[in-house]
Amino acid sequence: MIASHLRLRIDGDALAANWRDLDRMSGSAACGAAVKANGYGLGAFTVARRLAEAGCRDFYVATWAEAAELAPLGLRVTVLHGVFDSDMPAAMAGYARPALNSAAQIARWRAAGGGACDIMVDTGMNRLGISPADVAEGMVDGLAIETLMSHLACADEDVPMNARQLAAFGALRGRTTARRMSLANSAGIALGSDYAFDLTRPGLALYGGVPRAELAGMRQVAFPEAQVIVRRTVGAGETIGYNATSVAERDMEIAIIHLGYADGYWRGFSNRGMALADGAALPVLGRVSMDLTAIDASGCPSLQEGDWVTMDFALPPAARQSGLSQYELLTGLGTRWTRIPSA
């Protein structure tokens, strides 16, 4: 097996602790987990298995391919994007159920004699889901509905739309045969018990993200590590990297590491990011390029070719440094990483 020069350490204990905290905040509601986009970039199979061990029973993916990856775990999985004609063989296999999002998907499911399903209702986001009026007019009557769900558009902000969506969704209670109702994502959990209904569906906060201040206690889960290719001396006045955006103010030692924007370490970290080694903070110097990044190694004399550095990737400060969302930072981590669960 060819060795990777990038490691992504996954703190399974932190992941489980975050889920338990969100479960507690969900009150009497069950707490599920969004593991779409390859478990938010951390490896869906590993993430789902660890969360199942912690007690999670409901998992959400975007596509049937993602559901198929989790099938060996025997979990209760919902495919959020519903069913196209081409998805029907997978959907009828029974390892996941669809969240039906349109009249066409509902008709397709009925025609196939499909069993248990979830229904997405659009309460104002104008993305996926049938309307509350469709529910009132009987579009889903007779279906074996496990969960009636909707999705909050602005839960990370204190805006009137949250209450409007809550009211619109709450008005559907008892209007269907759904066993459960679900509205809150990570940020929605922090809005309070009214938003929890019967089931919450956190995503970002599971992985150490903080969409609202009330979730500041979430623990970091992902720790990217990169290997040093070379250590070199740069003389005072010399430039570093593309477009000469960093100029050495003194003679200094730098290290070039196996990491760049092709790996999800984005150009927004240029002259802003930080690596850590042997207790020393090593600032990123110059532009992050496709496969390489320079760091100031002056504060770590022992750092040499082949050594590893840990990138400072706590999500809220990393988002501020890079100008990207916490979601983008996680899901952008590419295929070059060897993902290593630590627990």
Short mmCIF file of C-alpha atoms in Angstrom, two decimals:
data_model
loop_
_atom_site.label_atom_id
_atom_site.label_comp_id
_atom_site.label_asym_id
_atom_site.label_seq_id
_atom_site.Cartn_x
_atom_site.Cartn_y
_atom_site.Cartn_z
CA MET A 1 0.00 0.00 0.00
CA ILE A 2 1.39 3.39 -0.98
CA ALA A 3 1.77 5.68 2.00
CA SER A 4 -0.19 8.92 2.09
CA HIS A 5 1.45 12.21 3.02
CA LEU A 6 -1.82 13.48 4.50
CA ARG A 7 -3.58 12.11 7.56
CA LEU A 8 -6.98 13.12 8.89
CA ARG A 9 -7.31 12.05 12.47
CA ILE A 10 -10.90 11.56 13.58
CA ASP A 11 -11.54 11.86 17.32
CA GLY A 12 -14.31 9.32 17.79
CA ASP A 13 -14.72 10.13 21.47
CA ALA A 14 -15.30 13.81 20.63
CA LEU A 15 -17.80 12.83 17.93
CA ALA A 16 -19.74 10.65 20.37
CA ALA A 17 -19.60 13.33 23.08
CA ASN A 18 -20.99 15.92 20.67
CA TRP A 19 -23.88 13.63 19.78
CA ARG A 20 -24.64 12.98 23.44
CA ASP A 21 -24.68 16.72 24.13
CA LEU A 22 -27.04 17.32 21.20
CA ASP A 23 -29.20 14.40 22.32
CA ARG A 24 -29.45 15.97 25.78
CA MET A 25 -30.31 19.37 24.27
CA SER A 26 -33.03 17.68 22.19
CA GLY A 27 -34.93 16.85 25.37
CA SER A 28 -37.55 14.15 24.89
CA ALA A 29 -36.98 14.12 21.12
CA ALA A 30 -34.77 11.47 19.57
CA CYS A 31 -31.51 12.75 18.13
CA GLY A 32 -30.43 11.53 14.71
CA ALA A 33 -27.37 12.36 12.61
CA ALA A 34 -26.75 13.77 9.14
CA VAL A 35 -23.89 11.74 7.66
CA LYS A 36 -24.27 12.88 4.05
CA ALA A 37 -21.31 14.13 1.97
CA ASN A 38 -19.15 11.28 3.26
CA GLY A 39 -19.94 12.05 6.88
CA TYR A 40 -19.24 15.76 6.30
CA GLY A 41 -15.87 14.78 4.86
CA LEU A 42 -14.77 12.55 7.73
CA GLY A 43 -15.81 9.16 6.35
CA ALA A 44 -19.48 8.21 6.52
CA PHE A 45 -19.01 4.55 7.41
CA THR A 46 -16.65 5.30 10.30
CA VAL A 47 -18.76 8.20 11.55
CA ALA A 48 -22.06 6.29 11.39
CA ARG A 49 -20.65 3.25 13.12
CA ARG A 50 -19.24 5.36 15.97
CA LEU A 51 -22.48 7.29 16.39
CA ALA A 52 -24.50 4.07 16.40
CA GLU A 53 -22.25 2.80 19.19
CA ALA A 54 -23.03 6.01 21.08
CA GLY A 55 -26.77 5.38 20.75
CA CYS A 56 -27.84 7.18 17.57
CA ARG A 57 -30.61 5.37 15.67
CA ASP A 58 -31.55 7.66 12.76
CA PHE A 59 -29.15 8.55 9.94
CA TYR A 60 -29.56 10.87 6.96
CA VAL A 61 -27.74 10.82 3.62
CA ALA A 62 -28.31 12.68 0.37
CA THR A 63 -28.17 9.88 -2.21
CA TRP A 64 -28.77 6.18 -2.66
CA ALA A 65 -25.07 5.63 -3.32
CA GLU A 66 -24.37 7.05 0.13
CA ALA A 67 -27.05 4.80 1.62
CA ALA A 68 -25.55 1.74 -0.06
CA GLU A 69 -22.20 2.45 1.59
CA LEU A 70 -23.86 2.27 5.00
CA ALA A 71 -25.97 -0.82 4.22
CA PRO A 72 -23.56 -3.30 5.88
CA LEU A 73 -24.11 -1.52 9.19
CA GLY A 74 -27.83 -2.31 9.18
CA LEU A 75 -28.82 1.20 10.28
CA ARG A 76 -32.07 3.14 9.90
CA VAL A 77 -31.18 5.43 7.00
CA THR A 78 -33.19 8.07 5.12
CA VAL A 79 -32.20 9.33 1.65
CA LEU A 80 -33.03 13.02 1.69
CA HIS A 81 -33.16 13.55 -2.08
CA GLY A 82 -35.95 11.06 -2.60
CA VAL A 83 -36.29 8.76 -5.62
CA PHE A 84 -35.82 9.09 -9.37
CA ASP A 85 -36.88 6.23 -11.64
CA SER A 86 -33.26 5.12 -11.75
CA ASP A 87 -33.19 4.90 -7.94
CA MET A 88 -36.13 2.54 -7.60
CA PRO A 89 -34.15 -0.75 -7.57
CA ALA A 90 -32.04 0.58 -4.70
CA ALA A 91 -35.04 2.06 -2.95
CA MET A 92 -36.94 -1.23 -3.09
CA ALA A 93 -33.95 -3.17 -1.73
CA GLY A 94 -34.92 -2.09 1.75
CA TYR A 95 -31.65 -0.81 3.21
CA ALA A 96 -32.92 2.78 3.35
CA ARG A 97 -36.14 4.70 2.88
CA PRO A 98 -36.73 7.83 0.81
CA ALA A 99 -37.74 11.27 1.94
CA LEU A 100 -40.28 12.07 -0.77
CA ASN A 101 -39.97 15.66 -1.93
CA SER A 102 -42.48 16.22 -4.74
CA ALA A 103 -45.78 15.09 -6.19
CA ALA A 104 -43.87 13.12 -8.84
CA GLN A 105 -41.82 11.26 -6.24
CA ILE A 106 -44.93 10.47 -4.21
CA ALA A 107 -46.69 9.12 -7.31
CA ARG A 108 -43.64 7.06 -8.23
CA TRP A 109 -43.48 5.56 -4.75
CA ARG A 110 -47.19 4.73 -4.73
CA ALA A 111 -47.02 3.12 -8.17
CA ALA A 112 -44.15 0.90 -7.08
CA GLY A 113 -46.00 -0.22 -3.96
CA GLY A 114 -43.30 1.32 -1.82
CA GLY A 115 -43.48 0.91 1.93
CA ALA A 116 -42.24 3.17 4.71
CA CYS A 117 -41.12 6.64 3.66
CA ASP A 118 -40.46 10.08 5.04
CA ILE A 119 -42.09 13.21 3.65
CA MET A 120 -40.34 16.57 3.30
CA VAL A 121 -42.56 19.64 3.60
CA ASP A 122 -41.38 23.04 2.40
CA THR A 123 -42.22 25.61 5.08
CA GLY A 124 -40.47 28.51 3.40
CA MET A 125 -37.01 27.52 2.21
CA ASN A 126 -38.17 26.85 -1.37
CA ARG A 127 -35.73 24.05 -1.88
CA LEU A 128 -37.16 20.54 -1.46
CA GLY A 129 -40.57 19.42 -0.27
CA ILE A 130 -44.27 19.53 -0.92
CA SER A 131 -46.31 22.42 0.42
CA PRO A 132 -48.41 22.43 3.60
CA ALA A 133 -51.42 22.89 1.31
CA ASP A 134 -50.49 19.65 -0.49
CA VAL A 135 -50.59 17.86 2.86
CA ALA A 136 -53.94 19.43 3.75
CA GLU A 137 -55.37 18.37 0.38
CA GLY A 138 -54.48 14.72 0.96
CA MET A 139 -51.43 14.23 -1.26
CA VAL A 140 -49.78 11.91 1.27
CA ASP A 141 -52.89 10.16 2.54
CA GLY A 142 -52.48 6.40 2.70
CA LEU A 143 -48.69 6.42 2.69
CA ALA A 144 -46.74 4.64 5.43
CA ILE A 145 -45.06 7.78 6.72
CA GLU A 146 -42.32 7.30 9.27
CA THR A 147 -41.31 10.96 9.64
CA LEU A 148 -42.84 14.20 8.44
CA MET A 149 -39.97 16.68 8.21
CA SER A 150 -39.09 20.19 7.19
CA HIS A 151 -35.88 22.19 7.19
CA LEU A 152 -35.05 25.55 8.77
CA ALA A 153 -33.55 28.15 6.45
CA CYS A 154 -32.11 30.59 9.00
CA ALA A 155 -31.69 28.72 12.28
CA ASP A 156 -28.19 30.12 12.73
CA GLU A 157 -29.71 33.62 12.95
CA ASP A 158 -32.33 35.19 15.23
CA VAL A 159 -34.84 36.18 12.57
CA PRO A 160 -38.67 36.10 12.34
CA MET A 161 -38.51 33.39 9.66
CA ASN A 162 -37.66 30.77 12.31
CA ALA A 163 -40.95 31.35 14.12
CA ARG A 164 -42.88 31.40 10.83
CA GLN A 165 -41.47 28.05 9.81
CA LEU A 166 -42.12 26.64 13.27
CA ALA A 167 -45.76 27.74 13.11
CA ALA A 168 -46.26 26.41 9.59
CA PHE A 169 -44.80 23.04 10.49
CA GLY A 170 -46.54 22.82 13.86
CA ALA A 171 -49.88 23.35 12.13
CA LEU A 172 -49.40 19.97 10.42
CA ARG A 173 -49.42 18.03 13.65
CA GLY A 174 -52.09 15.35 13.41
CA ARG A 175 -52.78 16.04 9.73
CA THR A 176 -50.96 12.88 8.55
CA THR A 177 -50.32 9.36 9.81
CA ALA A 178 -46.63 10.17 10.36
CA ARG A 179 -45.21 8.51 13.44
CA ARG A 180 -42.85 11.42 14.09
CA MET A 181 -42.24 15.04 13.13
CA SER A 182 -38.78 16.57 12.64
CA LEU A 183 -37.67 20.15 12.01
CA ALA A 184 -34.45 21.03 13.85
CA ASN A 185 -30.94 20.79 12.44
CA SER A 186 -27.89 21.57 14.63
CA ALA A 187 -28.72 25.26 14.96
CA GLY A 188 -32.41 24.46 15.32
CA ILE A 189 -31.69 22.38 18.41
CA ALA A 190 -30.23 25.49 20.01
CA LEU A 191 -33.41 27.49 19.29
CA GLY A 192 -35.21 25.65 22.06
CA SER A 193 -37.52 22.77 22.84
CA ASP A 194 -40.37 24.03 20.66
CA TYR A 195 -38.27 23.25 17.58
CA ALA A 196 -37.37 19.69 18.63
CA PHE A 197 -40.72 17.99 17.91
CA ASP A 198 -40.10 14.21 17.96
CA LEU A 199 -36.73 13.97 16.25
CA THR A 200 -33.77 16.30 15.63
CA ARG A 201 -31.33 15.94 12.73
CA PRO A 202 -27.99 17.58 13.60
CA GLY A 203 -25.11 17.69 11.16
CA LEU A 204 -22.43 20.36 11.53
CA ALA A 205 -22.34 20.41 15.34
CA LEU A 206 -21.66 16.66 15.45
CA TYR A 207 -18.35 17.33 13.73
CA GLY A 208 -17.26 20.22 15.95
CA GLY A 209 -19.00 23.05 14.11
CA VAL A 210 -20.60 25.92 15.98
CA PRO A 211 -23.52 27.42 14.00
CA ARG A 212 -24.82 29.25 17.08
CA ALA A 213 -23.16 30.50 20.27
CA GLU A 214 -25.26 28.09 22.35
CA LEU A 215 -23.29 25.24 20.76
CA ALA A 216 -19.84 26.59 21.63
CA GLY A 217 -19.10 23.50 23.71
CA MET A 218 -18.88 21.20 20.72
CA ARG A 219 -15.52 19.42 20.62
CA GLN A 220 -13.20 19.42 17.62
CA VAL A 221 -13.39 16.12 15.75
CA ALA A 222 -11.18 16.50 12.65
CA PHE A 223 -7.42 17.06 12.91
CA PRO A 224 -5.65 17.34 9.53
CA GLU A 225 -1.96 16.44 9.51
CA ALA A 226 0.52 17.01 6.67
CA GLN A 227 4.04 15.78 6.11
CA VAL A 228 7.05 18.02 5.57
CA ILE A 229 8.69 17.67 2.16
CA VAL A 230 11.66 19.94 2.74
CA ARG A 231 13.06 22.46 5.21
CA ARG A 232 14.99 25.39 3.79
CA THR A 233 16.46 28.78 4.63
CA VAL A 234 15.04 31.97 3.13
CA GLY A 235 17.13 35.11 3.27
CA ALA A 236 15.84 38.49 4.43
CA GLY A 237 14.02 40.24 1.59
CA GLU A 238 13.33 37.07 -0.39
CA THR A 239 9.79 36.17 -1.35
CA ILE A 240 7.82 32.98 -0.72
CA GLY A 241 5.27 31.35 -2.98
CA TYR A 242 3.12 32.43 -5.91
CA ASN A 243 2.75 36.16 -6.60
CA ALA A 244 5.37 36.94 -3.94
CA THR A 245 2.75 37.80 -1.33
CA SER A 246 5.09 36.96 1.57
CA VAL A 247 8.47 38.65 2.05
CA ALA A 248 10.94 37.44 4.67
CA GLU A 249 11.67 40.25 7.11
CA ARG A 250 14.73 38.37 8.34
CA ASP A 251 16.68 35.22 7.56
CA MET A 252 14.24 32.48 8.43
CA GLU A 253 13.61 28.75 8.26
CA ILE A 254 10.57 27.54 6.37
CA ALA A 255 9.05 24.12 5.76
CA ILE A 256 7.14 23.10 2.65
CA ILE A 257 4.35 20.65 3.42
CA HIS A 258 2.28 18.19 1.34
CA LEU A 259 -0.92 20.22 1.44
CA GLY A 260 -2.83 22.58 -0.82
CA TYR A 261 -6.19 23.64 -2.10
CA ALA A 262 -6.60 20.37 -4.02
CA ASP A 263 -6.80 18.77 -0.58
CA GLY A 264 -9.36 21.22 0.79
CA TYR A 265 -6.85 23.52 2.44
CA TRP A 266 -8.14 26.57 0.65
CA ARG A 267 -6.38 29.68 -0.61
CA GLY A 268 -8.18 31.70 2.04
CA PHE A 269 -5.61 30.33 4.50
CA SER A 270 -2.83 32.11 2.59
CA ASN A 271 -0.77 34.20 5.03
CA ARG A 272 -3.43 33.46 7.68
CA GLY A 273 -3.45 29.77 8.53
CA MET A 274 -1.41 28.02 11.16
CA ALA A 275 0.31 24.69 11.67
CA LEU A 276 1.31 23.19 15.00
CA ALA A 277 4.34 21.05 15.85
CA ASP A 278 6.04 20.23 19.16
CA GLY A 279 3.94 22.87 20.89
CA ALA A 280 5.02 25.62 18.48
CA ALA A 281 2.66 27.65 16.27
CA LEU A 282 3.98 27.82 12.68
CA PRO A 283 2.22 30.46 10.53
CA VAL A 284 1.38 29.84 6.89
CA LEU A 285 3.59 31.97 4.63
CA GLY A 286 2.47 33.18 1.22
CA ARG A 287 -0.12 31.68 -1.07
CA VAL A 288 -1.51 28.23 -0.52
CA SER A 289 -0.98 26.49 -3.86
CA MET A 290 -2.60 23.41 -5.35
CA ASP A 291 -0.46 20.81 -3.56
CA LEU A 292 1.99 22.76 -1.39
CA THR A 293 1.97 25.19 1.51
CA ALA A 294 4.87 26.98 3.18
CA ILE A 295 5.02 27.46 6.94
CA ASP A 296 7.41 29.37 9.19
CA ALA A 297 9.53 26.69 10.85
CA SER A 298 11.79 29.10 12.73
CA GLY A 299 10.05 28.32 16.02
CA CYS A 300 10.55 24.57 15.68
CA PRO A 301 14.25 23.74 15.09
CA SER A 302 13.60 20.01 15.25
CA LEU A 303 11.14 19.96 12.34
CA GLN A 304 12.65 18.12 9.36
CA GLU A 305 11.75 16.31 6.16
CA GLY A 306 9.24 13.52 6.82
CA ASP A 307 7.95 15.00 10.07
CA TRP A 308 4.28 15.74 10.54
CA VAL A 309 2.51 18.97 11.43
CA THR A 310 -1.08 19.37 12.56
CA MET A 311 -3.05 22.12 10.89
CA ASP A 312 -4.98 24.47 13.15
CA PHE A 313 -8.46 23.44 12.02
CA ALA A 314 -10.84 24.24 14.87
CA LEU A 315 -13.85 25.11 12.75
CA PRO A 316 -15.05 28.54 13.94
CA PRO A 317 -11.61 30.24 13.88
CA ALA A 318 -10.62 28.36 10.72
CA ALA A 319 -13.76 29.68 9.03
CA ARG A 320 -12.87 33.22 10.05
CA GLN A 321 -9.30 32.79 8.76
CA SER A 322 -10.29 31.31 5.43
CA GLY A 323 -13.47 33.25 4.70
CA LEU A 324 -15.31 29.98 4.08
CA SER A 325 -18.14 28.36 5.99
CA GLN A 326 -17.50 25.62 8.51
CA TYR A 327 -19.44 23.28 6.20
CA GLU A 328 -17.13 23.97 3.27
CA LEU A 329 -14.03 23.37 5.38
CA LEU A 330 -15.20 19.89 6.35
CA THR A 331 -16.80 18.68 3.16
CA GLY A 332 -13.94 20.01 1.02
CA LEU A 333 -11.43 17.56 2.49
CA GLY A 334 -10.57 15.44 -0.51
CA THR A 335 -9.57 11.90 -1.41
CA ARG A 336 -5.85 12.22 -0.68
CA TRP A 337 -6.39 12.03 3.06
CA THR A 338 -5.92 8.80 4.96
CA ARG A 339 -8.72 8.99 7.50
CA ILE A 340 -7.63 7.56 10.83
CA PRO A 341 -10.21 7.07 13.61
CA SER A 342 -8.54 7.52 16.98
CA ALA A 343 -11.24 5.83 19.03
#
